[in-house]
mmCIF file of C-alpha atoms in Angstrom:
data_model
loop_
_atom_site.group_PDB
_atom_site.id
_atom_site.type_symbol
_atom_site.label_atom_id
_atom_site.label_comp_id
_atom_site.label_asym_id
_atom_site.label_seq_id
_atom_site.Cartn_x
_atom_site.Cartn_y
_atom_site.Cartn_z
ATOM 1 C CA GLU L 96 27.271 7.042 -23.916
ATOM 2 C CA ALA L 97 25.657 9.876 -22.006
ATOM 3 C CA GLY L 98 23.317 8.859 -19.209
ATOM 4 C CA VAL L 99 19.865 10.081 -18.258
ATOM 5 C CA ALA L 100 20.034 13.774 -17.411
ATOM 6 C CA GLN L 101 17.714 15.410 -14.895
ATOM 7 C CA SER L 102 17.412 18.955 -13.643
ATOM 8 C CA PRO L 103 17.316 20.546 -11.222
ATOM 9 C CA ARG L 104 19.056 18.322 -8.649
ATOM 10 C CA TYR L 105 17.394 20.050 -5.708
ATOM 11 C CA LYS L 106 14.321 22.225 -5.339
ATOM 12 C CA ILE L 107 12.676 23.815 -2.317
ATOM 13 C CA ILE L 108 9.237 25.385 -2.725
ATOM 14 C CA GLU L 109 6.380 26.450 -0.520
ATOM 15 C CA LYS L 110 3.132 24.505 -0.520
ATOM 16 C CA ARG L 111 0.645 25.575 -3.172
ATOM 17 C CA GLN L 112 3.460 26.706 -5.469
ATOM 18 C CA SER L 113 4.161 24.985 -8.775
ATOM 19 C CA VAL L 114 7.319 23.193 -9.868
ATOM 20 C CA ALA L 115 8.620 21.463 -12.981
ATOM 21 C CA PHE L 116 11.255 18.828 -13.500
ATOM 22 C CA TRP L 117 13.058 18.061 -16.724
ATOM 23 C CA CYS L 118 14.456 14.776 -18.040
ATOM 24 C CA ASN L 119 16.561 13.995 -21.093
ATOM 25 C CA PRO L 120 16.719 10.219 -21.646
ATOM 26 C CA ILE L 121 19.494 8.241 -23.270
ATOM 27 C CA SER L 122 19.472 8.760 -27.023
ATOM 28 C CA GLY L 123 17.345 6.175 -28.812
ATOM 29 C CA HIS L 124 15.466 5.007 -25.719
ATOM 30 C CA ALA L 125 11.793 4.796 -26.552
ATOM 31 C CA THR L 126 10.499 4.147 -23.035
ATOM 32 C CA LEU L 127 10.652 6.852 -20.377
ATOM 33 C CA TYR L 128 9.545 6.478 -16.765
ATOM 34 C CA TRP L 129 8.915 8.981 -13.972
ATOM 35 C CA TYR L 130 9.090 7.568 -10.444
ATOM 36 C CA GLN L 131 8.388 9.163 -7.084
ATOM 37 C CA GLN L 132 10.584 7.940 -4.217
ATOM 38 C CA ILE L 133 9.509 9.008 -0.756
ATOM 39 C CA LEU L 134 12.154 8.709 1.944
ATOM 40 C CA GLY L 135 12.466 5.113 3.126
ATOM 41 C CA GLN L 136 10.314 3.671 0.346
ATOM 42 C CA GLY L 137 10.833 2.092 -3.035
ATOM 43 C CA PRO L 138 10.268 4.054 -6.241
ATOM 44 C CA LYS L 139 6.618 4.339 -7.235
ATOM 45 C CA LEU L 140 5.806 4.625 -10.919
ATOM 46 C CA LEU L 141 3.974 7.852 -11.729
ATOM 47 C CA ILE L 142 3.880 7.712 -15.503
ATOM 48 C CA GLN L 143 5.406 5.711 -18.341
ATOM 49 C CA PHE L 144 5.801 6.878 -21.938
ATOM 50 C CA GLN L 145 6.447 4.835 -25.045
ATOM 51 C CA ASN L 146 7.821 7.383 -27.513
ATOM 52 C CA ASN L 147 5.436 10.314 -26.982
ATOM 53 C CA GLY L 148 2.423 8.234 -25.960
ATOM 54 C CA VAL L 149 1.344 7.436 -22.400
ATOM 55 C CA VAL L 150 1.451 3.713 -21.557
ATOM 56 C CA ASP L 151 0.611 3.874 -17.851
ATOM 57 C CA ASP L 152 -0.410 6.821 -15.691
ATOM 58 C CA SER L 153 -2.635 4.944 -13.279
ATOM 59 C CA GLN L 154 -0.747 6.186 -10.198
ATOM 60 C CA LEU L 155 -0.342 9.790 -11.306
ATOM 61 C CA PRO L 156 -2.399 12.209 -9.160
ATOM 62 C CA LYS L 157 -3.895 13.906 -12.166
ATOM 63 C CA ASP L 158 -5.527 16.708 -10.194
ATOM 64 C CA ARG L 159 -2.087 18.192 -9.506
ATOM 65 C CA PHE L 160 0.511 16.276 -11.530
ATOM 66 C CA SER L 161 1.013 16.436 -15.272
ATOM 67 C CA ALA L 162 3.688 15.165 -17.606
ATOM 68 C CA GLU L 163 4.470 15.398 -21.259
ATOM 69 C CA ARG L 164 7.007 14.023 -23.660
ATOM 70 C CA LEU L 165 6.909 16.111 -26.779
ATOM 71 C CA LYS L 166 8.563 14.650 -29.868
ATOM 72 C CA GLY L 167 9.264 11.440 -27.944
ATOM 73 C CA VAL L 168 12.531 12.670 -26.437
ATOM 74 C CA ASP L 169 12.690 15.084 -23.470
ATOM 75 C CA SER L 170 10.058 15.004 -20.800
ATOM 76 C CA THR L 171 8.785 17.372 -18.133
ATOM 77 C CA LEU L 172 6.875 16.543 -14.970
ATOM 78 C CA LYS L 173 4.894 19.332 -13.309
ATOM 79 C CA ILE L 174 3.224 19.658 -9.930
ATOM 80 C CA GLN L 175 0.637 22.383 -9.429
ATOM 81 C CA PRO L 176 -0.158 23.113 -6.657
ATOM 82 C CA ALA L 177 2.378 21.281 -4.506
ATOM 83 C CA LYS L 178 1.497 19.706 -1.168
ATOM 84 C CA LEU L 179 3.731 18.840 1.758
ATOM 85 C CA GLU L 180 3.376 15.132 0.970
ATOM 86 C CA ASP L 181 4.923 15.694 -2.469
ATOM 87 C CA SER L 182 8.328 16.006 -0.798
ATOM 88 C CA ALA L 183 10.315 13.188 -2.398
ATOM 89 C CA VAL L 184 12.976 12.357 -4.946
ATOM 90 C CA TYR L 185 11.653 12.285 -8.506
ATOM 91 C CA LEU L 186 13.525 9.817 -10.643
ATOM 92 C CA CYS L 187 13.520 9.640 -14.399
ATOM 93 C CA ALA L 188 14.546 6.458 -16.185
ATOM 94 C CA SER L 189 14.676 5.289 -19.771
ATOM 95 C CA SER L 190 15.011 1.987 -21.574
ATOM 96 C CA PHE L 191 15.562 0.703 -25.088
ATOM 97 C CA SER L 192 12.725 -1.664 -25.764
ATOM 98 C CA PRO L 193 12.408 -3.168 -29.215
ATOM 99 C CA GLY L 194 9.992 -6.033 -29.591
ATOM 100 C CA GLY L 195 10.904 -9.143 -27.596
ATOM 101 C CA TYR L 196 13.837 -7.545 -25.793
ATOM 102 C CA ILE L 197 13.738 -7.348 -22.016
ATOM 103 C CA PRO L 198 14.389 -3.759 -21.104
ATOM 104 C CA GLU L 199 16.925 -2.590 -18.604
ATOM 105 C CA ALA L 200 16.055 0.792 -17.152
ATOM 106 C CA PHE L 201 18.768 3.417 -16.737
ATOM 107 C CA PHE L 202 18.173 6.049 -14.081
ATOM 108 C CA GLY L 203 19.085 9.687 -13.715
ATOM 109 C CA GLN L 204 20.377 11.093 -10.419
ATOM 110 C CA GLY L 205 16.954 12.386 -9.477
ATOM 111 C CA THR L 206 15.504 15.672 -8.312
ATOM 112 C CA ARG L 207 15.043 16.066 -4.577
ATOM 113 C CA LEU L 208 11.923 18.165 -3.920
ATOM 114 C CA THR L 209 11.237 19.671 -0.513
ATOM 115 C CA VAL L 210 7.853 21.319 0.024
ATOM 116 C CA VAL L 211 7.685 23.597 3.084
ATOM 117 C CA ALA J 207 -0.264 -6.834 -11.723
ATOM 118 C CA GLN J 208 3.187 -8.156 -10.941
ATOM 119 C CA SER J 209 4.848 -7.122 -7.680
ATOM 120 C CA VAL J 210 7.826 -7.906 -5.440
ATOM 121 C CA THR J 211 8.146 -8.111 -1.673
ATOM 122 C CA GLN J 212 11.269 -7.279 0.274
ATOM 123 C CA LEU J 213 11.100 -7.915 4.009
ATOM 124 C CA GLY J 214 13.084 -6.086 6.671
ATOM 125 C CA SER J 215 13.836 -2.510 5.728
ATOM 126 C CA HIS J 216 17.237 -2.411 7.486
ATOM 127 C CA VAL J 217 19.848 -5.150 7.285
ATOM 128 C CA SER J 218 23.037 -5.049 9.339
ATOM 129 C CA VAL J 219 25.969 -7.231 8.342
ATOM 130 C CA SER J 220 29.505 -7.470 9.642
ATOM 131 C CA GLU J 221 32.352 -6.737 7.270
ATOM 132 C CA GLY J 222 33.420 -10.034 5.697
ATOM 133 C CA ALA J 223 30.136 -11.775 6.464
ATOM 134 C CA LEU J 224 27.523 -13.058 4.028
ATOM 135 C CA VAL J 225 25.076 -10.545 2.615
ATOM 136 C CA LEU J 226 21.602 -12.002 1.990
ATOM 137 C CA LEU J 227 18.686 -9.878 0.795
ATOM 138 C CA ARG J 228 15.371 -11.584 0.113
ATOM 139 C CA CYS J 229 12.974 -10.867 -2.723
ATOM 140 C CA ASN J 230 9.770 -12.728 -3.520
ATOM 141 C CA TYR J 231 7.706 -11.997 -6.586
ATOM 142 C CA SER J 232 4.045 -12.293 -7.382
ATOM 143 C CA SER J 233 3.209 -13.057 -10.971
ATOM 144 C CA SER J 234 1.012 -15.469 -12.866
ATOM 145 C CA VAL J 235 3.900 -16.326 -15.204
ATOM 146 C CA PRO J 236 7.659 -16.178 -14.625
ATOM 147 C CA PRO J 237 8.640 -12.545 -14.840
ATOM 148 C CA TYR J 238 11.922 -10.788 -15.456
ATOM 149 C CA LEU J 239 13.670 -9.657 -12.293
ATOM 150 C CA PHE J 240 16.282 -7.081 -11.398
ATOM 151 C CA TRP J 241 18.327 -5.934 -8.439
ATOM 152 C CA TYR J 242 19.288 -2.274 -8.273
ATOM 153 C CA VAL J 243 21.582 -0.479 -5.815
ATOM 154 C CA GLN J 244 21.233 3.145 -4.729
ATOM 155 C CA TYR J 245 24.032 5.071 -3.039
ATOM 156 C CA PRO J 246 23.216 8.277 -1.126
ATOM 157 C CA ASN J 247 22.037 11.107 -3.364
ATOM 158 C CA GLN J 248 22.388 8.961 -6.462
ATOM 159 C CA GLY J 249 20.050 7.332 -8.922
ATOM 160 C CA LEU J 250 19.571 3.577 -9.151
ATOM 161 C CA GLN J 251 22.278 1.414 -10.687
ATOM 162 C CA LEU J 252 21.636 -2.064 -12.069
ATOM 163 C CA LEU J 253 23.387 -4.848 -10.141
ATOM 164 C CA LEU J 254 22.076 -7.816 -12.104
ATOM 165 C CA LYS J 255 19.078 -9.106 -14.028
ATOM 166 C CA TYR J 256 17.273 -12.389 -14.630
ATOM 167 C CA THR J 257 15.898 -12.841 -18.133
ATOM 168 C CA SER J 258 15.359 -16.647 -18.165
ATOM 169 C CA ALA J 259 18.727 -17.521 -19.739
ATOM 170 C CA ALA J 260 20.174 -18.929 -16.496
ATOM 171 C CA THR J 261 18.755 -19.270 -12.995
ATOM 172 C CA LEU J 262 21.994 -18.219 -11.264
ATOM 173 C CA VAL J 263 22.870 -14.702 -12.263
ATOM 174 C CA LYS J 264 26.160 -12.969 -11.503
ATOM 175 C CA GLY J 265 26.296 -9.208 -11.271
ATOM 176 C CA ILE J 266 28.699 -6.429 -10.505
ATOM 177 C CA ASN J 267 30.671 -5.978 -7.281
ATOM 178 C CA GLY J 268 30.602 -9.709 -6.463
ATOM 179 C CA PHE J 269 26.830 -9.984 -6.092
ATOM 180 C CA GLU J 270 24.762 -12.839 -7.442
ATOM 181 C CA ALA J 271 21.128 -13.939 -7.308
ATOM 182 C CA GLU J 272 19.314 -17.191 -7.931
ATOM 183 C CA PHE J 273 15.878 -17.448 -9.523
ATOM 184 C CA LYS J 274 13.774 -20.171 -7.887
ATOM 185 C CA LYS J 275 10.425 -20.632 -9.563
ATOM 186 C CA SER J 276 9.182 -23.108 -6.934
ATOM 187 C CA GLU J 277 9.744 -20.525 -4.208
ATOM 188 C CA THR J 278 8.879 -17.475 -6.363
ATOM 189 C CA SER J 279 12.114 -15.952 -5.107
ATOM 190 C CA PHE J 280 15.114 -14.032 -6.408
ATOM 191 C CA HIS J 281 17.362 -13.537 -3.374
ATOM 192 C CA LEU J 282 20.547 -11.480 -3.627
ATOM 193 C CA THR J 283 23.775 -12.673 -2.025
ATOM 194 C CA LYS J 284 27.409 -11.697 -1.658
ATOM 195 C CA PRO J 285 29.816 -14.040 0.166
ATOM 196 C CA SER J 286 31.824 -11.342 1.926
ATOM 197 C CA ALA J 287 30.516 -7.861 2.724
ATOM 198 C CA HIS J 288 32.701 -4.830 2.139
ATOM 199 C CA MET J 289 32.267 -1.395 3.651
ATOM 200 C CA SER J 290 31.511 -0.042 0.181
ATOM 201 C CA ASP J 291 28.409 -2.279 0.025
ATOM 202 C CA ALA J 292 26.572 0.041 2.413
ATOM 203 C CA ALA J 293 23.671 1.294 0.303
ATOM 204 C CA GLU J 294 20.005 0.694 -0.403
ATOM 205 C CA TYR J 295 19.048 -2.294 -2.524
ATOM 206 C CA PHE J 296 15.853 -2.678 -4.544
ATOM 207 C CA CYS J 297 14.328 -5.693 -6.199
ATOM 208 C CA ALA J 298 12.229 -4.965 -9.302
ATOM 209 C CA VAL J 299 9.996 -6.950 -11.659
ATOM 210 C CA THR J 300 8.690 -6.590 -15.175
ATOM 211 C CA MET J 301 6.708 -8.739 -17.575
ATOM 212 C CA GLY J 302 8.648 -7.168 -20.426
ATOM 213 C CA PRO J 303 6.820 -6.362 -23.635
ATOM 214 C CA TYR J 304 3.844 -8.511 -22.504
ATOM 215 C CA GLY J 305 3.276 -6.087 -19.636
ATOM 216 C CA ASN J 306 4.060 -2.898 -21.535
ATOM 217 C CA ASN J 307 7.528 -2.970 -19.968
ATOM 218 C CA ARG J 308 6.073 -1.737 -16.689
ATOM 219 C CA LEU J 309 8.781 -1.898 -13.992
ATOM 220 C CA ALA J 310 7.668 -2.228 -10.357
ATOM 221 C CA PHE J 311 9.940 -1.973 -7.306
ATOM 222 C CA GLY J 312 9.983 -3.401 -3.818
ATOM 223 C CA LYS J 313 10.343 -1.195 -0.738
ATOM 224 C CA GLY J 314 14.079 -1.721 -0.522
ATOM 225 C CA ASN J 315 16.653 -2.869 2.029
ATOM 226 C CA GLN J 316 19.047 -0.423 3.663
ATOM 227 C CA VAL J 317 22.280 -2.329 4.203
ATOM 228 C CA VAL J 318 24.596 -1.244 7.000
ATOM 229 C CA VAL J 319 28.068 -2.791 7.133
ATOM 230 C CA ILE J 320 29.609 -3.014 10.587
ATOM 231 C CA PRO J 321 33.398 -2.868 10.748
#
Protein backbone atom coordinates (compact mmCIF):
# COMPACT_ATOMS: atom_id res chain seq x y z
CA GLU A 1 0.00 0.00 0.00
CA ALA A 2 1.31 3.43 -0.90
CA GLY A 3 2.20 5.67 2.02
CA VAL A 4 1.43 9.31 2.71
CA ALA A 5 2.96 11.46 -0.01
CA GLN A 6 4.16 15.00 0.60
CA SER A 7 5.74 17.58 -1.66
CA PRO A 8 8.02 19.36 -1.88
CA ARG A 9 10.62 17.75 0.41
CA TYR A 10 12.53 20.99 0.89
CA LYS A 11 11.67 24.64 0.40
CA ILE A 12 13.63 27.82 1.02
CA ILE A 13 11.81 31.15 0.84
CA GLU A 14 12.35 34.70 1.98
CA LYS A 15 10.27 36.15 4.79
CA ARG A 16 6.98 37.69 3.69
CA GLN A 17 6.78 35.32 0.71
CA SER A 18 4.06 32.69 0.43
CA VAL A 19 4.45 28.92 0.26
CA ALA A 20 2.20 25.90 -0.16
CA PHE A 21 2.62 22.28 0.80
CA TRP A 22 0.74 19.34 -0.64
CA CYS A 23 -0.28 16.05 0.97
CA ASN A 24 -1.87 12.93 -0.50
CA PRO A 25 -3.00 10.60 2.30
CA ILE A 26 -3.29 6.83 2.19
CA SER A 27 -6.31 5.80 0.15
CA GLY A 28 -9.42 5.41 2.29
CA HIS A 29 -8.07 7.33 5.29
CA ALA A 30 -10.72 9.73 6.47
CA THR A 31 -8.62 11.63 9.00
CA LEU A 32 -5.79 13.90 7.88
CA TYR A 33 -3.45 15.83 10.16
CA TRP A 34 -0.96 18.64 9.55
CA TYR A 35 1.77 19.00 12.17
CA GLN A 36 4.51 21.58 12.58
CA GLN A 37 7.78 20.26 14.01
CA ILE A 38 10.30 22.88 15.03
CA LEU A 39 13.86 21.65 15.46
CA GLY A 40 14.29 19.91 18.81
CA GLN A 41 10.57 19.80 19.59
CA GLY A 42 7.72 17.36 19.23
CA PRO A 43 5.16 17.71 16.44
CA LYS A 44 2.49 20.31 17.13
CA LEU A 45 -0.93 19.78 15.61
CA LEU A 46 -1.91 22.62 13.29
CA ILE A 47 -5.12 21.28 11.80
CA GLN A 48 -7.07 18.03 11.65
CA PHE A 49 -9.61 17.08 8.99
CA GLN A 50 -12.26 14.39 9.08
CA ASN A 51 -13.08 13.82 5.41
CA ASN A 52 -13.30 17.41 4.12
CA GLY A 53 -14.44 18.97 7.39
CA VAL A 54 -12.22 20.63 9.99
CA VAL A 55 -12.21 18.86 13.37
CA ASP A 56 -9.54 20.90 15.16
CA ASP A 57 -7.69 24.03 14.05
CA SER A 58 -7.23 25.58 17.47
CA GLN A 59 -3.45 25.89 17.08
CA LEU A 60 -3.43 27.12 13.49
CA PRO A 61 -2.24 30.75 13.20
CA LYS A 62 -5.18 31.74 11.06
CA ASP A 63 -3.84 35.19 10.22
CA ARG A 64 -1.17 33.59 8.02
CA PHE A 65 -1.87 29.85 7.75
CA SER A 66 -4.68 28.23 5.81
CA ALA A 67 -5.47 24.67 4.85
CA GLU A 68 -8.04 22.90 2.78
CA ARG A 69 -8.98 19.37 1.93
CA LEU A 70 -11.20 19.45 -1.10
CA LYS A 71 -13.19 16.31 -1.86
CA GLY A 72 -11.87 14.74 1.35
CA VAL A 73 -8.67 13.42 -0.22
CA ASP A 74 -5.64 15.64 -0.98
CA SER A 75 -4.82 18.56 1.22
CA THR A 76 -2.80 21.75 0.91
CA LEU A 77 -1.34 23.90 3.67
CA LYS A 78 -0.45 27.50 2.84
CA ILE A 79 1.55 30.15 4.66
CA GLN A 80 1.16 33.77 3.60
CA PRO A 81 3.18 35.75 4.50
CA ALA A 82 5.93 33.59 5.99
CA LYS A 83 7.92 34.61 9.05
CA LEU A 84 11.34 33.47 10.20
CA GLU A 85 9.75 31.47 13.03
CA ASP A 86 7.83 29.37 10.51
CA SER A 87 11.05 27.52 9.71
CA ALA A 88 10.20 23.92 10.59
CA VAL A 89 9.31 20.53 9.17
CA TYR A 90 5.66 20.25 8.19
CA LEU A 91 4.37 16.73 8.59
CA CYS A 92 1.22 15.31 7.11
CA ALA A 93 -0.36 12.19 8.57
CA SER A 94 -3.50 10.19 7.92
CA SER A 95 -5.48 7.53 9.73
CA PHE A 96 -8.36 5.17 9.06
CA SER A 97 -10.88 5.84 11.76
CA PRO A 98 -14.20 4.06 11.62
CA GLY A 99 -16.35 4.25 14.71
CA GLY A 100 -14.84 2.59 17.79
CA TYR A 101 -11.50 1.83 16.16
CA ILE A 102 -8.38 3.35 17.67
CA PRO A 103 -6.56 5.10 14.88
CA GLU A 104 -2.93 4.67 14.06
CA ALA A 105 -1.51 7.66 12.24
CA PHE A 106 0.78 7.13 9.25
CA PHE A 107 3.20 9.93 8.46
CA GLY A 108 4.70 11.31 5.29
CA GLN A 109 8.39 12.24 5.09
CA GLY A 110 7.64 15.89 5.71
CA THR A 111 8.51 19.17 4.05
CA ARG A 112 11.44 21.06 5.52
CA LEU A 113 10.78 24.81 5.24
CA THR A 114 13.54 27.35 5.74
CA VAL A 115 12.55 31.02 5.88
CA VAL A 116 15.45 33.45 5.40
CA ALA B 1 -7.06 18.02 26.92
CA GLN B 2 -4.88 14.94 27.06
CA SER B 3 -1.10 15.38 27.01
CA VAL B 4 2.16 13.47 27.51
CA THR B 5 5.41 14.45 29.19
CA GLN B 6 8.82 13.19 28.19
CA LEU B 7 11.70 14.30 30.39
CA GLY B 8 15.31 14.70 29.30
CA SER B 9 15.63 15.70 25.68
CA HIS B 10 18.89 13.77 25.09
CA VAL B 11 19.54 10.23 26.28
CA SER B 12 22.93 8.57 25.90
CA VAL B 13 23.20 4.80 26.17
CA SER B 14 26.08 2.42 25.61
CA GLU B 15 25.74 -0.21 22.92
CA GLY B 16 24.34 -3.35 24.55
CA ALA B 17 22.91 -1.49 27.53
CA LEU B 18 19.27 -1.04 28.51
CA VAL B 19 17.32 1.68 26.74
CA LEU B 20 14.70 3.34 28.96
CA LEU B 21 12.61 6.29 27.79
CA ARG B 22 9.97 7.68 30.13
CA CYS B 23 6.51 8.90 29.20
CA ASN B 24 3.80 10.08 31.58
CA TYR B 25 0.33 10.96 30.42
CA SER B 26 -2.30 13.33 31.68
CA SER B 27 -5.87 12.29 31.06
CA SER B 28 -9.07 12.01 33.04
CA VAL B 29 -9.67 8.51 31.66
CA PRO B 30 -7.20 5.91 30.39
CA PRO B 31 -6.13 7.03 26.95
CA TYR B 32 -4.58 5.23 24.02
CA LEU B 33 -0.82 5.62 23.81
CA PHE B 34 1.81 5.31 21.11
CA TRP B 35 5.56 5.40 20.68
CA TYR B 36 6.93 6.68 17.39
CA VAL B 37 10.52 6.76 16.13
CA GLN B 38 11.97 9.35 13.76
CA TYR B 39 15.21 8.83 11.86
CA PRO B 40 17.02 11.85 10.36
CA ASN B 41 15.11 13.47 7.51
CA GLN B 42 12.30 10.96 7.80
CA GLY B 43 8.71 11.01 8.94
CA LEU B 44 7.52 9.29 12.10
CA GLN B 45 7.23 5.51 12.21
CA LEU B 46 5.05 3.65 14.70
CA LEU B 47 7.01 1.50 17.17
CA LEU B 48 4.10 0.22 19.25
CA LYS B 49 0.68 1.15 20.59
CA TYR B 50 -1.42 0.57 23.69
CA THR B 51 -5.13 0.14 23.06
CA SER B 52 -6.20 -1.50 26.37
CA ALA B 53 -5.92 -5.11 25.15
CA ALA B 54 -2.76 -5.82 27.17
CA THR B 55 -0.66 -3.67 29.50
CA LEU B 56 2.67 -4.98 28.18
CA VAL B 57 3.01 -4.13 24.53
CA LYS B 58 5.70 -5.45 22.21
CA GLY B 59 6.72 -3.46 19.18
CA ILE B 60 9.17 -3.55 16.33
CA ASN B 61 12.96 -3.68 16.62
CA GLY B 62 12.85 -5.33 20.07
CA PHE B 63 11.13 -2.45 21.86
CA GLU B 64 8.36 -2.87 24.39
CA ALA B 65 6.36 -0.62 26.70
CA GLU B 66 4.24 -1.19 29.78
CA PHE B 67 1.07 0.74 30.58
CA LYS B 68 0.79 1.48 34.30
CA LYS B 69 -2.45 3.20 35.20
CA SER B 70 -1.41 3.76 38.84
CA GLU B 71 1.66 5.68 37.69
CA THR B 72 0.03 7.21 34.57
CA SER B 73 3.07 5.99 32.66
CA PHE B 74 3.94 4.26 29.41
CA HIS B 75 7.73 3.87 29.48
CA LEU B 76 9.59 2.44 26.49
CA THR B 77 12.37 -0.10 26.96
CA LYS B 78 14.77 -2.24 24.97
CA PRO B 79 17.07 -4.69 26.79
CA SER B 80 20.12 -4.17 24.58
CA ALA B 81 20.79 -1.02 22.56
CA HIS B 82 22.06 -1.28 19.01
CA MET B 83 23.77 1.43 17.00
CA SER B 84 20.77 1.50 14.67
CA ASP B 85 18.57 2.63 17.59
CA ALA B 86 20.05 6.12 17.41
CA ALA B 87 17.04 8.27 16.55
CA GLU B 88 14.42 10.51 18.10
CA TYR B 89 11.56 8.90 19.99
CA PHE B 90 8.14 10.42 20.62
CA CYS B 91 5.37 9.39 22.95
CA ALA B 92 1.85 10.29 21.79
CA VAL B 93 -1.67 10.11 23.23
CA THR B 94 -5.19 10.06 21.89
CA MET B 95 -8.65 9.58 23.36
CA GLY B 96 -9.68 7.92 20.11
CA PRO B 97 -13.14 8.61 18.74
CA TYR B 98 -14.19 10.15 22.10
CA GLY B 99 -11.62 12.90 21.57
CA ASN B 100 -12.15 13.33 17.83
CA ASN B 101 -9.05 11.19 17.28
CA ARG B 102 -6.85 14.12 18.23
CA LEU B 103 -3.23 12.92 18.52
CA ALA B 104 -0.86 14.88 20.78
CA PHE B 105 2.90 14.36 21.05
CA GLY B 106 5.53 14.80 23.71
CA LYS B 107 8.71 16.79 23.10
CA GLY B 108 10.74 13.72 22.24
CA ASN B 109 13.97 12.04 23.32
CA GLN B 110 17.06 12.09 21.13
CA VAL B 111 18.82 8.78 21.73
CA VAL B 112 22.57 8.58 21.18
CA VAL B 113 24.18 5.14 21.22
CA ILE B 114 27.80 5.06 22.32
CA PRO B 115 29.95 2.29 20.86
